[in-house]
């Protein structure tokens, strides 16, 4: 990978998501290590706002941040754009499509990927929303289908083009269906005089008995009410069985004809192969870590964020796969890596739960705090503030704030552009550099 060997211990961080960049930022300040960040994208993605890119609310560059900008002018910090393909822990070496690299400490922060639960028809024909390219695919598909609906004279085809089906009513599915409903209610009447908004149907399918299952019952009931006010049709206790590109079939025998089927029903860890069998909790695809985020069986290999499964009395199945545990683990590990160098006692990780929130649309959001739950305008305002606060990069905050203000005043979604038409085919893949022959370090 063409990284010089120095006297400083080398920390290799795989993944520039929430966990990886918070770790990196803290470590940069110490100047005690040689730091190497590796990611298969050259940008950090702010995943909580992917749905806004999918629904033309924001441009993708408002929620992406160049990873090299984090290490601009930092001595002894390097970035390499590649996918790590395997770990050889015996020789403290990582393998990738652009070569290999040795490490003194390895931090795996590779996050998660869409979980299709082994359903090949959904994986092949459904749309996932885990990366910016995938969000752009959805944006193009929605707009292309609206365009096609204006020209078809075939009634059934028009119905399928104007039917939007979303599987999974967790925060992502709820936010996405609310935003599509706003496109129907606010954009379609102005842009498409030949489509009646009432022709557009938005179906949200959920396998459990309520929307937003990770949140409180009160928040869930409020979110359901908000969605219904926007005209989203909710189907609870409904599991998708397959989708052939034309019809979604469910366990209840329902058939939804649609050209847009979005799968937001779960994620699973994105581990790198090579560590011993005990390191991985197979069911979750996440690494077994102790309270210091050390991967089971290894002293110098750590995992943080979505990929780390740290069992505790309060979280027997590990922490929720959301941004806060990732950020907090990144920051705690930075302190511990410095302590290791100094020979000091390590600090166990303790998760501070700041609450959960989801937005459904304009003036509509729900917030669960430790002692209270609320919804409506105030919750929506807090949701916006928190997302702006955590968005990476000052420019991104300004651009997003400007866009939201403009959209709010004008009932608009200005990014409704088919820049890169969606043509089907490879869509749930996201490899940047296809593997080549390995080179020497
Ligand atoms: C649509 C969506 C909406 C969400 N909404 C919210 C929300 O509202 N609130 C909230 O708290 N959380 C939300 N989350 C969850 C949150 O985004 C994740 O919990 C968080 O991103 C986890 O951070 P991470 O650093 O562990 O992983 P990630 O942020 O996923 O980062 C992983 C990084 O690793 C890189 N990578 C992966 N494998 C490799 C490899 N082999 N080689 C090189 N690079 C690799 C990836 O490119 C990526 O940059 C949402 C997630 C999604 C998908």
Coordinates of C-alpha atoms and ligand atoms in Angstrom, one line a residue:
X1 CA 0.0 0.0 0.0
X2 CA 3.1 2.2 -0.1
X3 CA 3.0 3.4 3.5
X4 CA 6.4 4.1 5.1
X5 CA 7.5 2.2 8.1
X6 CA 8.2 4.5 11.1
X7 CA 9.1 4.0 14.7
X8 CA 5.6 4.9 15.8
X9 CA 3.1 2.1 16.3
X10 CA 0.8 1.7 13.3
X11 CA -3.0 1.7 13.9
X12 CA -5.0 0.6 10.9
X13 CA -8.7 1.6 11.0
X14 CA -10.9 -0.2 8.5
X15 CA -14.1 1.9 7.9
X16 CA -14.6 5.6 7.9
X17 CA -18.2 5.5 9.3
X18 CA -19.3 7.1 12.5
X19 CA -17.1 4.8 14.7
X20 CA -14.0 5.0 12.5
X21 CA -13.9 8.8 12.1
X22 CA -14.6 9.6 15.7
X23 CA -11.7 7.3 16.7
X24 CA -9.5 8.8 14.0
X25 CA -10.2 12.4 15.0
X26 CA -9.3 11.7 18.7
X27 CA -6.1 9.9 17.8
X28 CA -4.9 12.5 15.3
X29 CA -4.6 14.9 18.3
X30 CA -2.2 12.7 20.2
X31 CA 0.5 12.4 17.4
X32 CA 1.6 9.2 19.1
X33 CA 0.7 6.8 16.3
X34 CA 1.0 6.3 12.6
X35 CA -2.6 6.2 11.5
X36 CA -4.0 4.5 8.4
X37 CA -7.6 4.8 7.5
X38 CA -8.9 2.4 4.8
X39 CA -12.4 2.6 3.3
X40 CA -13.9 1.3 0.1
X41 CA -15.5 4.8 -0.5
X42 CA -13.5 8.0 -0.4
X43 CA -16.2 9.6 1.7
X44 CA -18.1 9.3 4.9
X45 CA -21.8 8.7 4.5
X46 CA -24.3 10.2 6.9
X47 CA -26.7 7.3 6.6
X48 CA -29.6 8.8 8.7
X49 CA -30.3 11.2 5.9
X50 CA -30.0 8.7 3.0
X51 CA -33.8 8.7 2.7
X52 CA -33.7 12.5 1.9
X53 CA -31.4 11.8 -1.0
X54 CA -33.7 9.0 -2.2
X55 CA -36.7 11.4 -2.2
X56 CA -35.0 14.4 -3.7
X57 CA -34.9 16.4 -0.5
X58 CA -31.1 16.7 -0.4
X59 CA -28.2 16.4 -2.9
X60 CA -25.9 13.5 -2.1
X61 CA -22.9 15.7 -1.5
X62 CA -24.7 17.3 1.5
X63 CA -24.5 14.1 3.4
X64 CA -21.1 12.9 2.2
X65 CA -17.8 14.1 3.6
X66 CA -14.3 13.4 2.0
X67 CA -12.4 11.1 4.2
X68 CA -9.1 12.7 3.2
X69 CA -10.3 16.0 4.5
X70 CA -10.1 14.6 8.0
X71 CA -6.4 14.0 7.7
X72 CA -5.6 17.1 5.6
X73 CA -2.1 18.4 6.6
X74 CA -1.8 15.7 9.4
X75 CA 1.6 14.2 9.6
X76 CA 1.8 10.5 9.7
X77 CA -1.8 9.9 8.8
X78 CA -2.8 8.1 5.6
X79 CA -5.9 7.2 3.7
X80 CA -6.2 4.3 1.2
X81 CA -9.2 3.7 -1.0
X82 CA -9.8 0.0 -1.2
X83 CA -11.9 -2.9 0.2
X84 CA -10.2 -5.0 2.8
X85 CA -10.7 -8.6 1.8
X86 CA -9.2 -10.6 4.6
X87 CA -7.2 -10.5 7.9
X88 CA -4.2 -12.6 8.6
X89 CA -4.0 -12.0 12.4
X90 CA -1.1 -14.4 12.9
X91 CA 1.1 -12.1 10.8
X92 CA -0.8 -8.9 11.8
X93 CA -1.5 -8.3 8.1
X94 CA -4.5 -7.1 6.1
X95 CA -5.2 -8.0 2.5
X96 CA -7.0 -5.8 0.1
X97 CA -7.6 -5.3 -3.6
X98 CA -4.6 -2.8 -3.8
X99 CA -2.1 -4.8 -1.7
X100 CA -1.4 -5.6 1.9
X101 CA -0.4 -3.8 5.0
X102 CA 0.8 -4.8 8.5
X103 CA -0.5 -3.3 11.7
X104 CA 0.4 -3.0 15.4
X105 CA -3.2 -2.4 16.2
X106 CA -6.2 -3.2 14.0
X107 CA -9.6 -1.5 14.4
X108 CA -12.4 -3.0 12.5
X109 CA -15.2 -0.4 11.9
X110 CA -16.8 -1.9 8.8
X111 CA -20.4 -1.3 10.0
X112 CA -23.3 -3.3 8.6
X113 CA -24.9 -4.3 5.3
X114 CA -28.5 -4.9 4.2
X115 CA -29.9 -8.1 5.5
X116 CA -32.0 -9.9 2.8
X117 CA -32.4 -12.9 5.1
X118 CA -31.3 -15.2 2.3
X119 CA -34.2 -14.2 0.1
X120 CA -32.6 -14.1 -3.4
X121 CA -35.7 -12.7 -5.3
X122 CA -35.8 -9.6 -2.9
X123 CA -32.0 -9.2 -3.2
X124 CA -32.1 -9.3 -7.0
X125 CA -35.2 -7.2 -7.6
X126 CA -35.7 -5.0 -4.5
X127 CA -34.0 -1.7 -3.8
X128 CA -31.7 -1.5 -0.8
X129 CA -30.8 1.9 0.8
X130 CA -27.5 1.5 2.7
X131 CA -25.2 3.6 0.6
X132 CA -25.3 6.9 -1.3
X133 CA -25.2 5.2 -4.8
X134 CA -28.2 3.0 -3.7
X135 CA -30.1 6.1 -2.4
X136 CA -29.4 7.7 -5.8
X137 CA -30.8 4.6 -7.5
X138 CA -34.0 4.9 -5.6
X139 CA -34.3 8.6 -6.4
X140 CA -33.8 7.9 -10.1
X141 CA -36.2 5.0 -10.1
X142 CA -39.0 7.0 -8.3
X143 CA -38.7 9.8 -10.8
X144 CA -38.3 7.5 -13.8
X145 CA -41.5 5.6 -12.8
X146 CA -43.4 8.9 -12.5
X147 CA -42.2 9.9 -16.0
X148 CA -43.2 6.5 -17.4
X149 CA -46.6 6.7 -15.8
X150 CA -47.3 9.9 -17.7
X151 CA -46.8 8.2 -21.1
X152 CA -48.2 4.7 -20.6
X153 CA -51.7 4.0 -21.8
X154 CA -51.8 0.7 -20.2
X155 CA -54.0 0.9 -17.0
X156 CA -52.3 -2.0 -15.1
X157 CA -48.8 -0.8 -15.9
X158 CA -49.7 2.8 -14.8
X159 CA -50.9 1.3 -11.5
X160 CA -47.7 -0.6 -11.0
X161 CA -45.6 2.5 -11.8
X162 CA -47.6 4.6 -9.2
X163 CA -47.5 1.9 -6.5
X164 CA -44.6 2.3 -4.0
X165 CA -44.0 -0.6 -1.6
X166 CA -41.7 -0.3 1.3
X167 CA -40.8 -3.3 3.5
X168 CA -39.8 -2.7 7.1
X169 CA -41.4 -0.1 9.3
X170 CA -38.3 0.7 11.4
X171 CA -37.0 4.3 11.4
X172 CA -35.8 4.0 7.8
X173 CA -39.0 2.6 6.3
X174 CA -41.1 5.1 8.3
X175 CA -39.0 8.1 7.2
X176 CA -38.9 6.9 3.6
X177 CA -42.6 6.3 3.2
X178 CA -43.4 9.6 4.9
X179 CA -41.1 11.4 2.5
X180 CA -42.6 9.6 -0.6
X181 CA -46.0 10.7 0.7
X182 CA -44.8 14.3 0.8
X183 CA -43.6 14.0 -2.8
X184 CA -47.0 12.8 -3.8
X185 CA -48.8 15.5 -1.8
X186 CA -46.6 18.5 -2.5
X187 CA -44.7 17.9 -5.7
X188 CA -46.9 15.7 -7.9
X189 CA -49.8 18.2 -8.1
X190 CA -47.4 20.9 -9.3
X191 CA -45.1 18.9 -11.6
X192 CA -47.3 16.2 -13.0
X193 CA -50.7 17.6 -14.1
X194 CA -51.4 14.3 -15.8
X195 CA -51.1 12.3 -12.6
X196 CA -53.8 12.5 -9.8
X197 CA -52.0 12.3 -6.4
X198 CA -54.8 9.8 -5.4
X199 CA -53.5 7.4 -8.0
X200 CA -50.2 7.1 -6.1
X201 CA -50.3 4.5 -3.4
X202 CA -47.7 4.0 -0.7
X203 CA -47.8 0.7 1.1
X204 CA -45.6 0.2 4.2
X205 CA -45.3 -3.5 5.2
X206 CA -44.2 -4.5 8.7
X207 CA -43.7 -8.1 10.0
X208 CA -44.4 -7.1 13.6
X209 CA -47.6 -5.7 15.2
X210 CA -46.5 -2.1 15.2
X211 CA -44.5 0.5 13.3
X212 CA -41.1 1.6 14.8
X213 CA -40.7 -1.6 16.9
X214 CA -37.4 -0.3 18.6
X215 CA -39.3 2.7 20.0
X216 CA -41.9 3.0 22.8
X217 CA -45.5 2.0 22.1
X218 CA -46.5 5.7 22.5
X219 CA -44.0 6.8 19.9
X220 CA -45.1 4.0 17.6
X221 CA -48.8 4.9 17.9
X222 CA -48.0 8.6 17.2
X223 CA -45.9 7.7 14.2
X224 CA -48.7 5.4 12.8
X225 CA -51.2 8.3 13.1
X226 CA -48.8 10.7 11.4
X227 CA -48.2 8.2 8.5
X228 CA -51.9 7.7 8.1
X229 CA -52.5 11.4 8.0
X230 CA -50.0 11.6 5.1
X231 CA -51.9 8.8 3.3
X232 CA -49.5 5.9 3.8
X233 CA -51.2 2.5 3.9
X234 CA -49.8 0.5 6.7
X235 CA -49.9 -3.3 6.7
X236 CA -48.8 -4.8 10.0
X237 CA -48.0 -8.5 10.8
X238 CA -47.2 -8.7 7.1
X239 CA -44.0 -10.4 5.9
X240 CA -42.8 -10.2 2.3
X241 CA -42.2 -13.6 0.7
X242 CA -40.9 -12.6 -2.6
X243 CA -40.7 -10.0 -5.3
X244 CA -40.1 -10.9 -9.0
X245 CA -39.7 -7.3 -10.2
X246 CA -43.5 -7.1 -10.8
X247 CA -45.4 -8.3 -7.8
X248 CA -44.7 -8.4 -4.0
X249 CA -46.2 -11.5 -2.4
X250 CA -46.8 -11.6 1.3
X251 CA -47.5 -14.3 4.0
X252 CA -51.1 -13.1 4.2
X253 CA -51.7 -13.8 0.5
X254 CA -51.6 -10.1 -0.5
X255 CA -50.2 -9.2 -3.9
X256 CA -48.9 -5.7 -4.6
X257 CA -48.2 -4.9 -8.2
X258 CA -45.3 -2.5 -8.2
X259 CA -42.3 -1.2 -10.1
X260 CA -40.7 0.2 -6.9
X261 CA -40.1 -2.1 -4.1
X262 CA -37.8 -0.8 -1.3
X263 CA -36.3 -3.2 1.2
X264 CA -35.6 -1.6 4.6
X265 CA -36.3 -4.5 6.8
X266 CA -32.9 -5.1 8.5
X267 CA -29.2 -5.0 8.6
X268 CA -26.5 -7.5 9.5
X269 CA -22.8 -7.0 10.3
X270 CA -20.3 -6.6 7.5
X271 CA -17.3 -8.6 8.9
X272 CA -14.0 -9.2 7.1
X273 CA -13.0 -12.9 6.8
X274 CA -10.0 -14.3 8.4
X275 CA -10.4 -14.2 12.2
X276 CA -11.0 -17.3 14.2
X277 CA -14.4 -18.8 14.6
X278 CA -15.0 -17.6 18.2
X279 CA -14.5 -14.0 17.1
X280 CA -17.7 -13.9 15.2
X281 CA -21.3 -14.2 16.5
X282 CA -22.6 -16.0 13.4
X283 CA -26.2 -15.2 13.8
X284 CA -25.6 -11.5 13.9
X285 CA -22.5 -11.4 11.7
X286 CA -20.9 -9.2 14.3
X287 CA -17.6 -9.5 16.2
X288 CA -17.7 -10.7 19.8
X289 CA -16.0 -7.9 21.8
X290 CA -15.2 -7.4 25.5
X291 CA -15.8 -4.2 27.4
X292 CA -12.7 -2.7 25.8
X293 CA -13.9 -3.5 22.3
X294 CA -11.2 -6.1 22.0
X295 CA -12.2 -8.9 19.6
X296 CA -12.5 -12.3 21.3
X297 CA -9.2 -14.1 21.1
X298 CA -7.0 -11.1 20.1
X299 CA -5.2 -8.5 22.1
X300 CA -4.4 -6.1 19.3
X301 CA -7.6 -6.4 17.2
X302 CA -10.6 -4.2 18.1
X303 CA -14.1 -3.8 16.6
X304 CA -16.3 -0.8 17.1
X305 CA -19.7 0.4 15.9
X306 CA -22.3 -1.7 14.2
X307 CA -19.9 -4.5 13.6
X308 CA -19.1 -4.9 17.4
X309 CA -21.3 -7.0 19.6
X310 CA -20.7 -6.2 23.2
X311 CA -23.0 -8.2 25.5
X312 CA -23.9 -6.8 28.8
X313 CA -26.7 -7.2 31.4
X314 CA -28.6 -4.3 29.9
X315 CA -27.8 -5.2 26.3
X316 CA -27.7 -9.0 26.2
X317 CA -27.9 -8.9 22.4
X318 CA -25.3 -6.0 22.1
X319 CA -26.0 -2.3 21.6
X320 CA -28.5 -1.1 19.1
X321 CA -27.0 -0.7 15.6
X322 CA -27.3 3.1 15.6
X323 CA -24.9 6.0 15.4
X324 CA -24.4 6.9 19.1
X325 CA -22.9 3.5 20.3
X326 CA -20.6 3.8 17.3
X327 CA -19.5 7.3 18.1
X328 CA -19.0 6.6 21.8
X329 CA -17.1 3.4 21.2
X330 CA -14.8 5.2 18.8
X331 CA -14.1 7.9 21.3
X332 CA -13.6 5.4 24.2
X333 CA -11.2 3.2 22.1
X334 CA -9.1 6.2 21.2
X335 CA -8.6 6.9 25.0
X336 CA -7.8 3.2 25.5
X337 CA -5.2 3.0 22.7
X338 CA -3.4 5.9 24.3
X339 CA -3.6 4.2 27.7
X340 CA -2.2 1.0 26.2
X341 CA 0.9 3.0 25.0
X342 CA 1.3 4.5 28.5
X343 CA 0.8 1.1 30.2
X344 CA -2.3 2.4 32.0
X345 CA -5.5 0.6 33.0
X346 CA -8.1 0.5 30.3
X347 CA -11.5 2.2 30.6
X348 CA -14.5 -0.1 30.0
X349 CA -17.1 1.1 27.6
X350 CA -20.4 2.3 29.0
X351 CA -23.1 3.4 26.6
X352 CA -24.9 6.6 27.4
X353 CA -28.3 6.4 25.7
X354 CA -29.3 9.9 24.5
X355 CA -32.7 8.7 23.2
X356 CA -34.2 7.7 19.9
X357 CA -36.1 9.7 17.3
X358 CA -37.7 9.4 13.9
X359 CA -39.3 11.9 11.6
X360 CA -42.3 11.2 9.5
X361 CA -42.6 14.4 7.6
X362 CA -43.1 18.2 7.8
X363 CA -43.8 19.1 11.5
X364 CA -44.1 15.4 12.3
X365 CA -41.6 13.5 14.3
X366 CA -41.4 11.3 17.4
X367 CA -38.8 11.4 20.2
X368 CA -38.2 8.8 23.0
X369 CA -36.2 10.1 25.9
X370 CA -35.4 8.2 29.1
X371 CA -38.4 9.6 31.0
X372 CA -40.7 11.0 28.3
X373 CA -42.0 10.6 24.8
X374 CA -43.3 13.3 22.6
X375 CA -44.3 14.0 19.0
X376 CA -45.2 16.7 16.6
X377 CA -43.6 20.1 15.7
X378 CA -41.3 20.3 18.7
X379 CA -40.0 16.7 18.1
X380 CA -39.5 17.5 14.5
X381 CA -37.6 20.7 15.4
X382 CA -35.3 18.7 17.7
X383 CA -34.9 16.0 15.1
X384 CA -33.6 18.6 12.6
X385 CA -31.3 20.3 15.1
X386 CA -29.7 16.9 16.2
X387 CA -29.2 15.8 12.6
X388 CA -27.6 19.1 11.6
X389 CA -25.4 19.0 14.7
X390 CA -24.1 15.5 13.9
X391 CA -23.8 16.0 10.1
X392 CA -20.1 15.8 9.3
X393 CA -18.6 19.0 7.9
X394 CA -19.5 22.7 8.3
X395 CA -20.3 23.1 4.6
X396 CA -22.7 20.2 4.7
X397 CA -24.5 21.7 7.7
X398 CA -25.0 25.0 6.0
X399 CA -26.1 23.5 2.7
X400 CA -28.5 21.1 4.4
X401 CA -29.9 23.9 6.6
X402 CA -30.4 26.1 3.5
X403 CA -32.1 23.3 1.6
X404 CA -34.5 22.4 4.5
X405 CA -35.4 26.1 5.0
X406 CA -36.1 26.5 1.3
X407 CA -38.1 23.2 1.0
X408 CA -40.0 24.2 4.1
X409 CA -41.0 27.6 2.8
X410 CA -41.8 26.4 -0.7
X411 CA -43.1 22.9 0.0
X412 CA -40.4 21.8 -2.4
X413 CA -37.9 19.0 -3.0
X414 CA -35.4 20.7 -5.3
X415 CA -33.2 17.7 -6.1
X416 CA -35.7 15.9 -8.2
X417 CA -33.1 15.1 -10.9
X418 CA -32.4 12.0 -12.9
X419 CA -28.7 12.6 -13.2
X420 CA -27.7 9.0 -13.4
X421 CA -30.7 7.0 -14.8
X422 CA -31.4 3.7 -13.0
X423 CA -31.2 0.8 -15.5
X424 CA -31.6 -2.1 -13.1
X425 CA -28.9 -4.8 -13.1
X426 CA -26.2 -4.5 -10.5
X427 CA -27.7 -2.3 -7.8
X428 CA -27.2 -3.8 -4.4
X429 CA -23.4 -4.3 -5.0
X430 CA -21.2 -1.5 -4.0
X431 CA -17.6 -2.5 -4.7
X432 CA -15.4 0.4 -5.8
X433 CA -12.2 -1.4 -6.7
X434 CA -12.8 -4.9 -8.1
X435 CA -10.2 -7.3 -6.5
X436 CA -7.0 -7.5 -8.5
X437 CA -3.9 -9.5 -8.0
X438 CA -2.3 -8.6 -4.7
X439 CA 0.9 -6.5 -4.6
X440 CA 3.6 -6.4 -2.0
X441 CA 3.3 -3.8 0.8
Ligands
LIG1 C1 -30.9 4.2 5.9 C2 -30.3 4.3 7.3 C3 -30.8 5.2 8.2 C4 -30.3 5.3 9.5 N1 -30.8 6.2 10.4 C5 -30.3 6.3 11.6 C6 -30.8 7.3 12.5 O1 -31.7 8.0 12.2 N2 -30.1 7.4 13.7 C7 -29.1 6.6 14.1 O2 -28.6 6.7 15.2 N3 -28.6 5.6 13.3 C8 -29.2 5.5 12.0 N4 -28.7 4.5 11.2 C9 -27.7 3.6 11.6 C10 -26.3 4.3 11.6 O3 -26.1 4.9 10.4 C11 -25.3 3.2 11.9 O4 -25.5 2.6 13.1 C12 -23.9 3.8 11.9 O5 -23.6 4.3 10.6 C13 -22.8 2.8 12.3 O6 -21.6 3.3 12.2 P1 -20.3 2.4 11.9 O7 -19.1 3.3 11.9 O8 -20.3 1.2 12.7 O9 -20.6 1.9 10.4 P2 -20.8 2.7 9.0 O10 -21.2 4.1 9.3 O11 -21.7 1.9 8.2 O12 -19.4 2.8 8.3 C14 -18.8 1.6 7.9 C15 -17.7 2.0 6.9 O13 -16.9 0.9 6.6 C16 -16.6 0.9 5.2 N5 -16.4 -0.6 4.9 C17 -17.2 -1.6 5.1 N6 -16.6 -2.8 4.8 C18 -15.3 -2.4 4.4 C19 -14.2 -3.2 3.9 N7 -14.3 -4.5 3.8 N8 -13.2 -2.5 3.5 C20 -13.1 -1.1 3.5 N9 -14.1 -0.4 4.0 C21 -15.2 -1.0 4.4 C22 -17.9 1.4 4.6 O14 -17.7 1.9 3.3 C23 -18.3 2.5 5.6 O15 -17.7 3.8 5.2 C24 -29.2 4.4 9.9 C25 -28.7 3.5 9.0 C26 -29.3 3.4 7.7 C27 -28.7 2.5 6.7

